[in-house]
Short mmCIF file of C-alpha atoms and ligand atoms in Angstrom, two decimals:
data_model
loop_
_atom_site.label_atom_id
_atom_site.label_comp_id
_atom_site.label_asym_id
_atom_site.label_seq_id
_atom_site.Cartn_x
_atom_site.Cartn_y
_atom_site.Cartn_z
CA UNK A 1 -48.68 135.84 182.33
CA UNK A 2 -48.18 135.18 185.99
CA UNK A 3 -44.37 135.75 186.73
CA UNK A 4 -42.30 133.34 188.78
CA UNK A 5 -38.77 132.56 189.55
CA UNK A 6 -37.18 129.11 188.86
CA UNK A 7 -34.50 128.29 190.71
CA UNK A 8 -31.55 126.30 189.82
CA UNK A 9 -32.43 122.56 190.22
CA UNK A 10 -35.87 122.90 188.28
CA UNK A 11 -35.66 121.98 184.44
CA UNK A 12 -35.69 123.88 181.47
CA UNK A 13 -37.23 122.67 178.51
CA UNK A 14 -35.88 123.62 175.50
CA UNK A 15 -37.95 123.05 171.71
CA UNK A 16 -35.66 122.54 169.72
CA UNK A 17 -32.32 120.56 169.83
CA UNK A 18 -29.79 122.64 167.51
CA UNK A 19 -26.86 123.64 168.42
CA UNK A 20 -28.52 127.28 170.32
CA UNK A 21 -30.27 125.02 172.44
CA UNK A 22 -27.01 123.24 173.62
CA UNK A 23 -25.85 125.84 173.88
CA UNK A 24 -28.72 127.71 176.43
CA UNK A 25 -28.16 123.65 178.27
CA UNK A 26 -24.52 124.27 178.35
CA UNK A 27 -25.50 127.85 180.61
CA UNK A 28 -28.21 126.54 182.28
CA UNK A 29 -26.43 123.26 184.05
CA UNK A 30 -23.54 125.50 184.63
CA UNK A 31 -26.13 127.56 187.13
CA UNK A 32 -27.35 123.94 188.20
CA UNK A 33 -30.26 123.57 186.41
CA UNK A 34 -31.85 120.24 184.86
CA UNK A 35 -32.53 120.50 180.65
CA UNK A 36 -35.24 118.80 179.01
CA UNK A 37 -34.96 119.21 175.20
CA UNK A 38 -37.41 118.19 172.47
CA UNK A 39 -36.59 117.44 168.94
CA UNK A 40 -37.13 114.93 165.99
CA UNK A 41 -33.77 113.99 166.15
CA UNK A 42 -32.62 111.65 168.89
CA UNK A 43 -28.74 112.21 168.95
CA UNK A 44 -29.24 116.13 167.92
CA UNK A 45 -26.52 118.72 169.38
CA UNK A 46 -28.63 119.35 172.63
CA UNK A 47 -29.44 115.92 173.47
CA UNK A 48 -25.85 114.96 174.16
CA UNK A 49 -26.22 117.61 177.61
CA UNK A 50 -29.66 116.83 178.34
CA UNK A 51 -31.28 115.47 181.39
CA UNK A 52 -34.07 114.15 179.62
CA UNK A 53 -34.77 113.91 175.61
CA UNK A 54 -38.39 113.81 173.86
CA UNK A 55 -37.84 112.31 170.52
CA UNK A 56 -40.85 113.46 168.83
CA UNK A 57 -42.15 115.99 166.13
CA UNK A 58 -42.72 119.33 167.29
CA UNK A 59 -46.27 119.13 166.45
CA UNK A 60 -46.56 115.67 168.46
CA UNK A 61 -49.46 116.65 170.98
CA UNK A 62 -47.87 113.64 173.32
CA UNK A 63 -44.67 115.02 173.47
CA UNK A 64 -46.04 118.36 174.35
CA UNK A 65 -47.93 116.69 177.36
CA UNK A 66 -44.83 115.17 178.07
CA UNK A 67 -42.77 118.62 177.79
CA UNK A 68 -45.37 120.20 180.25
CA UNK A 69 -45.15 117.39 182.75
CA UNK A 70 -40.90 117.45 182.97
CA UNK A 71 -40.74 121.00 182.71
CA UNK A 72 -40.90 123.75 185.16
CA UNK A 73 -40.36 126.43 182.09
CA UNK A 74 -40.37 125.90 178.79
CA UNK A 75 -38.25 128.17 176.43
CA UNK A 76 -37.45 127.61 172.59
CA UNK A 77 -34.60 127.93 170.33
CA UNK A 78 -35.92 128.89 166.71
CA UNK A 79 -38.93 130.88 165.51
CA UNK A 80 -41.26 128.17 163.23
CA UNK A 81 -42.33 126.22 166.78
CA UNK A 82 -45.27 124.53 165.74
CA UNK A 83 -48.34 126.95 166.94
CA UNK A 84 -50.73 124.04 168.78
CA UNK A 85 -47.44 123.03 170.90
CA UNK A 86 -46.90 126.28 171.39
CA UNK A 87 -50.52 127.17 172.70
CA UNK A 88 -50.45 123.83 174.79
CA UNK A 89 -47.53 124.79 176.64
CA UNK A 90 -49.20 128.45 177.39
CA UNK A 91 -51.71 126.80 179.01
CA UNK A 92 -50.34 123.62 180.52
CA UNK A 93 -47.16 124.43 181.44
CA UNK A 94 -45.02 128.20 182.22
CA UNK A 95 -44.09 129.68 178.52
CA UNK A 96 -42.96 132.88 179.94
CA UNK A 97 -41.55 134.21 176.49
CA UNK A 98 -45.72 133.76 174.95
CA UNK A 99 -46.87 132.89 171.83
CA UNK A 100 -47.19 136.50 170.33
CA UNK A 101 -43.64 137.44 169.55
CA UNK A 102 -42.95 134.12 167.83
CA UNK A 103 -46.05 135.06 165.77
CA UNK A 104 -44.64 138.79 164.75
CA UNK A 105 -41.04 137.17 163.98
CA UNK A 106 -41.70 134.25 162.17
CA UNK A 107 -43.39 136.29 158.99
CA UNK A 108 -41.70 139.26 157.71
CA UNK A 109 -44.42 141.17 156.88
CA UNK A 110 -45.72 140.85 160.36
CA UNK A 111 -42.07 141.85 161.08
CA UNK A 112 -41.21 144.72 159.38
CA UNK A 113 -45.00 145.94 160.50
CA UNK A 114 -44.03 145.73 164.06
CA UNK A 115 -40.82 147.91 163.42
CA UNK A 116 -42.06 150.16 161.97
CA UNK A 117 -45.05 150.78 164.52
CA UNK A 118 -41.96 150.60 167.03
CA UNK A 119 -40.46 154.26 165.46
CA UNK A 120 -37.63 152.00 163.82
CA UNK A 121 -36.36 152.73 159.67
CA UNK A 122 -37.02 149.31 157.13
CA UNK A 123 -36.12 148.69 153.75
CA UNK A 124 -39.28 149.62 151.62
CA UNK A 125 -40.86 147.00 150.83
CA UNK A 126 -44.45 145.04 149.96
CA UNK A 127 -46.48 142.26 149.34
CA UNK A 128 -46.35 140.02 146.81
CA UNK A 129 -48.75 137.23 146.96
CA UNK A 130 -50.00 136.92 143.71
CA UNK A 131 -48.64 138.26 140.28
CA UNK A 132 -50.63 141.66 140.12
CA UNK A 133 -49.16 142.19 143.63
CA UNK A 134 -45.68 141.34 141.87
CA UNK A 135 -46.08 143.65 139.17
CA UNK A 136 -46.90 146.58 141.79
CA UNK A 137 -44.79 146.18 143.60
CA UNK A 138 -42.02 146.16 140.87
CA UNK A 139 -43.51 149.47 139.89
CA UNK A 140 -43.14 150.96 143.11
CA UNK A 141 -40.08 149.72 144.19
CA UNK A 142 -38.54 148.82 141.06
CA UNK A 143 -34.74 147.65 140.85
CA UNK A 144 -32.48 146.55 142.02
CA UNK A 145 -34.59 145.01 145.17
CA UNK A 146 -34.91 141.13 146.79
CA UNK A 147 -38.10 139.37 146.74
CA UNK A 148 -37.90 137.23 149.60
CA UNK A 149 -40.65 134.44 150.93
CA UNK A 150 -42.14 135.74 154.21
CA UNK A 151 -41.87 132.95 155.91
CA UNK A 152 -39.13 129.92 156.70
CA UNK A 153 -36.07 131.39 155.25
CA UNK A 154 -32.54 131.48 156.38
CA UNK A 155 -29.17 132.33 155.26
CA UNK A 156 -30.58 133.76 152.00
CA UNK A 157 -32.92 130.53 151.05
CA UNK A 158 -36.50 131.67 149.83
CA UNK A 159 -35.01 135.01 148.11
CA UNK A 160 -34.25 136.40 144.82
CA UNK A 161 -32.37 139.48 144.52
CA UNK A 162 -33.25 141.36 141.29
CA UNK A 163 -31.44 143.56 139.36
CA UNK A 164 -33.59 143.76 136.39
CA UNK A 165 -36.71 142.19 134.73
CA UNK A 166 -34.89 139.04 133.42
CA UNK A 167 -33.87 137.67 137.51
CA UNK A 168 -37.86 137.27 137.86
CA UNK A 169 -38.09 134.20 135.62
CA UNK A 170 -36.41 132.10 138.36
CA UNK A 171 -39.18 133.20 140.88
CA UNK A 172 -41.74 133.32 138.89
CA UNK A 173 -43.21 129.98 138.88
CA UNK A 174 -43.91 130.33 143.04
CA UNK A 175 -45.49 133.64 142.67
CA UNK A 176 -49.13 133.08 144.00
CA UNK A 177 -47.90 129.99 145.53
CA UNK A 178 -45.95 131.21 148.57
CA UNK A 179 -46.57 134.45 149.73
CA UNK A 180 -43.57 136.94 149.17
CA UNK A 181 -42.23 140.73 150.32
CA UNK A 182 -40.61 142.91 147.36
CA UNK A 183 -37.67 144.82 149.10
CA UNK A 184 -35.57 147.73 147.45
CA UNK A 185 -32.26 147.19 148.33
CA UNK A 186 -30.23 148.61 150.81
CA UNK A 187 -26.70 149.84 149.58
CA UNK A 188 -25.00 149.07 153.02
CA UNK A 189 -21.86 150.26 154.45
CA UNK A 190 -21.92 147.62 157.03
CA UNK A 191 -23.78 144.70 158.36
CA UNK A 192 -24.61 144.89 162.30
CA UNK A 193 -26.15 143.16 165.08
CA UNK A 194 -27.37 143.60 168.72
CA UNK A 195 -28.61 141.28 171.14
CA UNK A 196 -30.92 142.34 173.38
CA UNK A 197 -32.32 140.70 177.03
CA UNK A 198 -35.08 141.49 178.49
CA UNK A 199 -36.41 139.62 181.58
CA UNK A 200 -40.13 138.67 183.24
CA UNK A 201 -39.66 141.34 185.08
CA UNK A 202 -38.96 144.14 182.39
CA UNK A 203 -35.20 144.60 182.96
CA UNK A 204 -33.13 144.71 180.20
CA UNK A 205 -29.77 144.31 178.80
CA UNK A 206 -28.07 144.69 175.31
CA UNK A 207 -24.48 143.43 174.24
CA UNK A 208 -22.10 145.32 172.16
CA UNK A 209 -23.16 145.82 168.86
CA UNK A 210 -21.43 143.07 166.48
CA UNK A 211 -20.15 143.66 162.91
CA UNK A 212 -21.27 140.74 160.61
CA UNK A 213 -19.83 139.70 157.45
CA UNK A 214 -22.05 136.89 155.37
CA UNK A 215 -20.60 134.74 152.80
CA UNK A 216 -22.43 132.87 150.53
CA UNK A 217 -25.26 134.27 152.55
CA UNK A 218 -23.80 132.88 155.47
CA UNK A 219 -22.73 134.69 158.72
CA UNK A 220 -18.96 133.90 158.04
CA UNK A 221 -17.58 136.26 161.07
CA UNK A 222 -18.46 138.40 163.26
CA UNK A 223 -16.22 141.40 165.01
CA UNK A 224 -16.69 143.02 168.03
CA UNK A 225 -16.58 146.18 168.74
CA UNK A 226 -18.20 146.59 165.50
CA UNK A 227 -16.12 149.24 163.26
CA UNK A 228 -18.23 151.93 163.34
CA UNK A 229 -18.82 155.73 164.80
CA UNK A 230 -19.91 155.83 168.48
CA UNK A 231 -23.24 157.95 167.05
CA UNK A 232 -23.90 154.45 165.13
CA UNK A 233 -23.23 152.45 167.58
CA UNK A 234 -25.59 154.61 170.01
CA UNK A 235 -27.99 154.48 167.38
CA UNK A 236 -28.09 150.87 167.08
CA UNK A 237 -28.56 149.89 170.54
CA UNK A 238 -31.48 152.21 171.13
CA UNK A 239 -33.16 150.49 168.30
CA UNK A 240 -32.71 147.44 169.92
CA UNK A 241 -33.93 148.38 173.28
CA UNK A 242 -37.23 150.63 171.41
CA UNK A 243 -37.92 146.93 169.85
CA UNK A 244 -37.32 144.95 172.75
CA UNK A 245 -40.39 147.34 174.81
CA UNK A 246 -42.29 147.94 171.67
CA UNK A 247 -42.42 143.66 171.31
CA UNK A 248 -42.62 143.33 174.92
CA UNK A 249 -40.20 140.64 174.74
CA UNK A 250 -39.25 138.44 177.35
CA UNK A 251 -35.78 136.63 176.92
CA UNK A 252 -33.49 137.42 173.80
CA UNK A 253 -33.61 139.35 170.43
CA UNK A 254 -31.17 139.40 167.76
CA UNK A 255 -31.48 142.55 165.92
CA UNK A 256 -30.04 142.45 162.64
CA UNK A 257 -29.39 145.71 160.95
CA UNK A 258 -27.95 147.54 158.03
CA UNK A 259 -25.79 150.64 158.00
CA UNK A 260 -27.00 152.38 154.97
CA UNK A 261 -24.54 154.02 152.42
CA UNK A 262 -27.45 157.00 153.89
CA UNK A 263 -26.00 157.27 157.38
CA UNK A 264 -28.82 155.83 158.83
CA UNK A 265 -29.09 152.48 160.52
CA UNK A 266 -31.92 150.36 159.36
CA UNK A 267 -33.73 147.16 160.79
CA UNK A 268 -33.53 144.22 158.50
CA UNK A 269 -34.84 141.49 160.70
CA UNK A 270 -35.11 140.33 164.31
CA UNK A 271 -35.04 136.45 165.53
CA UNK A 272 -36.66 135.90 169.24
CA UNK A 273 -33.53 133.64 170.49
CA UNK A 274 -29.42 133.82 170.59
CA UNK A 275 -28.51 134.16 167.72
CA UNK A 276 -24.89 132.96 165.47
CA UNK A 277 -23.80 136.74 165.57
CA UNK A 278 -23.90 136.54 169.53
CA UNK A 279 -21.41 133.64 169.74
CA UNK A 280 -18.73 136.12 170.80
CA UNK A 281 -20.21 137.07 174.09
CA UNK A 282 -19.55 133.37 175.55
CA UNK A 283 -15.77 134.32 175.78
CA UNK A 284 -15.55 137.61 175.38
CA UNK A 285 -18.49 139.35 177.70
CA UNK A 286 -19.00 138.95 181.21
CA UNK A 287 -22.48 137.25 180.53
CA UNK A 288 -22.93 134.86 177.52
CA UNK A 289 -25.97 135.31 175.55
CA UNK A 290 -27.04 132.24 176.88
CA UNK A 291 -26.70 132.63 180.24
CA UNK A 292 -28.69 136.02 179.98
CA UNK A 293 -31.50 134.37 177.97
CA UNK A 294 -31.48 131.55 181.00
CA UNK A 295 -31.45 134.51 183.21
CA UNK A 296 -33.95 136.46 181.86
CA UNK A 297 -36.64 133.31 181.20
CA UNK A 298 -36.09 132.15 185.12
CA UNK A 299 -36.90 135.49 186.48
CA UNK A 300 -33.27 135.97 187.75
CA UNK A 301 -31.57 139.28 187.56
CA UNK A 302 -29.53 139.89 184.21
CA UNK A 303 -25.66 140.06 184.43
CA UNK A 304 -23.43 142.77 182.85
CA UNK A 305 -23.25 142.35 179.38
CA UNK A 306 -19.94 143.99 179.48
CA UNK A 307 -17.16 143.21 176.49
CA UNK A 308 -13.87 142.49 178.17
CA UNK A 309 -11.98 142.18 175.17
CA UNK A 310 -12.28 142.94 171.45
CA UNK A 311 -13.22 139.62 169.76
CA UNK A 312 -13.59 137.94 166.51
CA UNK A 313 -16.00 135.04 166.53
CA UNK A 314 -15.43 132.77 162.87
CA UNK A 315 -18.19 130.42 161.82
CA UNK A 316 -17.24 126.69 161.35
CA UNK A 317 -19.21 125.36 158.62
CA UNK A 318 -18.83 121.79 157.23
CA UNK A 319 -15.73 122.10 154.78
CA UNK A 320 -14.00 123.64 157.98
CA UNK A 321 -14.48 120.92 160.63
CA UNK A 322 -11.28 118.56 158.95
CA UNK A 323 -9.00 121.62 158.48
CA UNK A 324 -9.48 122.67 162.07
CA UNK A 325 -9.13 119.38 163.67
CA UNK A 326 -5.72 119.02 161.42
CA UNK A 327 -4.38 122.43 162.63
CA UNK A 328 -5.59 121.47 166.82
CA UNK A 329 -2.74 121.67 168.60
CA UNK A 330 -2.15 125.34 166.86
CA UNK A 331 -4.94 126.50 168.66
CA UNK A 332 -4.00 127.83 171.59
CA UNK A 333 -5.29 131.39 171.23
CA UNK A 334 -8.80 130.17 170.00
CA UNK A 335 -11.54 128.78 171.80
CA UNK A 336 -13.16 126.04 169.64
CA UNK A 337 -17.03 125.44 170.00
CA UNK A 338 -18.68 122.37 168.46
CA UNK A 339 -21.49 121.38 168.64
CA UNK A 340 -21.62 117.78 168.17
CA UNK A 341 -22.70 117.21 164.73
CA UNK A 342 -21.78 114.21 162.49
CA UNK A 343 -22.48 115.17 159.21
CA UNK A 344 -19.96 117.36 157.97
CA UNK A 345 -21.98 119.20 154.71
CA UNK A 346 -20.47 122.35 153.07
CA UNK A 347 -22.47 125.72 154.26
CA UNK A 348 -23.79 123.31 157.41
CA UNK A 349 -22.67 125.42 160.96
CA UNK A 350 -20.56 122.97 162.78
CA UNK A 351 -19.38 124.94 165.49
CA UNK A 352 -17.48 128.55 165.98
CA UNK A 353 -13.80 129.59 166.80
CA UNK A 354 -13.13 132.66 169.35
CA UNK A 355 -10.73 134.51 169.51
CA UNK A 356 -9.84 137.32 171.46
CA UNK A 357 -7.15 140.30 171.00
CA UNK A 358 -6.17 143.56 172.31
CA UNK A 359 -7.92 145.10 169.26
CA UNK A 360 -10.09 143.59 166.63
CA UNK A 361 -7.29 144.03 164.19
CA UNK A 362 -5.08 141.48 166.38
CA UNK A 363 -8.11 139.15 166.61
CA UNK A 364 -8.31 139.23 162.81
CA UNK A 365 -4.90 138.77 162.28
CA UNK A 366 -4.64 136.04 164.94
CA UNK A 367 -7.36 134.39 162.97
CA UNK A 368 -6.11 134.52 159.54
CA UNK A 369 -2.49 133.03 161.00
CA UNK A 370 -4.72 130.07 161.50
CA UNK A 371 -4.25 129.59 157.52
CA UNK A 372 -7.72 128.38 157.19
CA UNK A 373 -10.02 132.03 156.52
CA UNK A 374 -9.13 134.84 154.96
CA UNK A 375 -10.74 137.28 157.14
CA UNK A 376 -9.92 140.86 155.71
CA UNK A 377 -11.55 140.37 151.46
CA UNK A 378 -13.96 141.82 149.97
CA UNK A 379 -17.41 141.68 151.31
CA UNK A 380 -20.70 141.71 149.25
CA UNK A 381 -23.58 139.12 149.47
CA UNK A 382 -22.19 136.71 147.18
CA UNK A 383 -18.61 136.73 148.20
N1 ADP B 401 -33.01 145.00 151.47
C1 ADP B 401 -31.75 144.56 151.44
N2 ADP B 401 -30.77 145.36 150.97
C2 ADP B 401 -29.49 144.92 150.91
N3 ADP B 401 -29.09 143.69 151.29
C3 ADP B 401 -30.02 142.86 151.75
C4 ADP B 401 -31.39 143.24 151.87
N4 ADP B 401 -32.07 142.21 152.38
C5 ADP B 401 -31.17 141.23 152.58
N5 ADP B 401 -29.94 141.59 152.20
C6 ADP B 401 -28.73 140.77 152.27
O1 ADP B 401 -29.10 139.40 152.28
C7 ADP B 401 -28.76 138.78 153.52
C8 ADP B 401 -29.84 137.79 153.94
O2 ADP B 401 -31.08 138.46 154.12
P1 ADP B 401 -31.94 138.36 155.44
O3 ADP B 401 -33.15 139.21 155.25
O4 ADP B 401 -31.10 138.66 156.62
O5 ADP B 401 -32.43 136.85 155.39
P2 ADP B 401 -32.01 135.54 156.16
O6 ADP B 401 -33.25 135.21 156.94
O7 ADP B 401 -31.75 134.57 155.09
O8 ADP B 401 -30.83 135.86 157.04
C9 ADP B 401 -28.57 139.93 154.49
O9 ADP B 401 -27.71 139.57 155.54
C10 ADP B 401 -27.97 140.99 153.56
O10 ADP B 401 -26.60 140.74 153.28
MG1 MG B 402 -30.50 137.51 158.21
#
């Protein structure tokens, strides 16, 4: 990969249109750069701050010409990027971020392979692509575990946790027909995440490791610092610095990662982009994720990553978009993020409330005066 600098006033193009890629835009103009976005959707969240907008499947080998031409680099902002695009913009235009990461991260047994060759503790787990497979697998790792599809899932979709014999029948009928991992579970204490940068030119940054709580399967907040011992938090952020060399990864890496009932702090999976449970950093670091990803892709030199101020970063999903436009002119203590999405479906992400405090305690309870979450309930995967 031959390693250059762009300079604000070249473009960006982004694959992908969500609301991460508005959100990389949003960084990127601030430095002066021009944004280029493809995506199948015309009026998607990153459109309405692009320069320019390619309305076209991802696999659409004219709109990857036409990425190539507008684009001085080309970055993405989710892991299934169709592979020919992906090889036609390593050779037509300046992918700096490669094709071989998106390969590792985008199937988890390539995943959890590529941790563990990087030193770093998984979850046990196996392959399940056919039913013998299955029933080895359950005799191995046996109960309770989650049998999860390798590829293409998010917020829990594709996975069946199992607690005993009788939760296969659901799954059963795809066995053979999807390839599948069998993972023991984890009994967690916490849920935790770091993102890490790392640039063309090998430097690297990592934010403050982020407590995550998932409802529903859904990241439903995130806190910052994350409550846990300094030896964890240590811990944590030299596993995502071991996997950010071991990948060789150029621009971001969420790291998402269990605290085990065990003491030990386990990988569960990695995405190579910003990610929900970095959100925070936009108000509450001195760099945003975004703007280090933009950094790092350009060749620039990455910013402090510094927290300046505990933070609690709640997900807006669908059935909260009406409540929080009611409550508005409450909000004075919370910076509101949306991301420009009509359709307001229950579970969809439709933007993200910061809020900052001295401690995370008075970000919480700043939050839950909003009267819309309860922050501080019980946790589990299907709260
Ligand atoms: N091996 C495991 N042990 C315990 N909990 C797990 C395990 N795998 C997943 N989970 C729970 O399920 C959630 C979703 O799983 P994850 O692998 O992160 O998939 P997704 O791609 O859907 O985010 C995790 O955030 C965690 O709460
Ligand atoms: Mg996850």
């Amino acid at each position: 990969m031959n390693q250059k600098t762009i300079l604000p006033g070249q473009t960006i193009g982004i694959l992908g249109g969500g609301q991460l890629g508005r959100m990389m835009a949003i960084s990127a103009k601030q430095m002066g750069y021009r944004i280029a976005v493809l995506d199948p959707v015309e009026d998607c969240p990153c459109a309405q701050v692009a320069g320019s907008v390619i309305t076209a499947d991802y696999d659409d080998p004219d709109a990857a010409k036409k990425m190539a031409d507008v684009a001085d680099v080309v970055t993405y902002e989710f892991e299934n990027v169709d592979v020919k695009t992906v090889d036609y913009l390593q050779e037509n235009s300046y992918l700096p971020q490669g094709g071989h990461l998106l390969e590792i991260t985008k199937d988890r047994l390539n995943e959890k392979a590529a941790i563990q060759s990087a030193g770093l503790p998984v979850a046990p787990y196996m392959p399940v692509r056919n039913t013998k497979e299955l029933e080895e697998a359950i005799d191995t790792i046996g109960f309770p575990s989650v049998l999860k599809t390798t590829q293409g899932g998010y917020d829990g979709k594709g996975q069946y946790v199992l607690k005993s014999k009788a939760d296969l029948e659901e799954a059963l009928p795809y066995i053979g027909k999807t390839p599948f991992e069998l993972e023991k579970w984890l009994p967690f204490e916490k849920e935790i995440s770091v993102i890490v940068a790392r640039s063309t030119t090998g430097e690297t940054s990592v934010f403050p490791v982020a407590e995550n709580i998932h409802r529903h399967n859904i990241l439903h907040h995130t806190l910052v610092p994350a409550r846990i011992s300094d030896n964890l938090r240590e811990e944590a952020t030299q596993h995502a610095l071991r996997l950010a060399e071991a990948l060789h990864l150029v621009g971001t890496l969420a790291v998402e990662m269990f605290v085990g009932t065990d003491g030990r702090v386990y990988v569960n999976e990695t995405a190579p982009r910003p990610h929900n449970s970095g959100h925070f950093s936009i108000n509450a670091c001195e760099t945003s994720q975004f703007e280090q990803h933009i950094r790092a892709i350009c060749g620039l030199p990455l910013a402090s990553a510094q927290l300046l101020k505990p933070v609690i970063m709640v997900n807006i999903l669908g059935q909260h978009v009406q409540p929080v436009l009611d409550k508005i002119s409450e909000l004075s203590s919370a910076h509101l993020h949306l991301y420009g999405k009509d359709a307001a479906k229950t579970g969809r992400k439709m933007g993200h409330l910061t809020i900052l405090g001295d401690t995370v305690d008075e970000a919480i309870e700043k939050a839950e005066q909003i009267g819309i979450w309860k922050i501080e309930q019980e946790v589990g995967r299907h709260s």
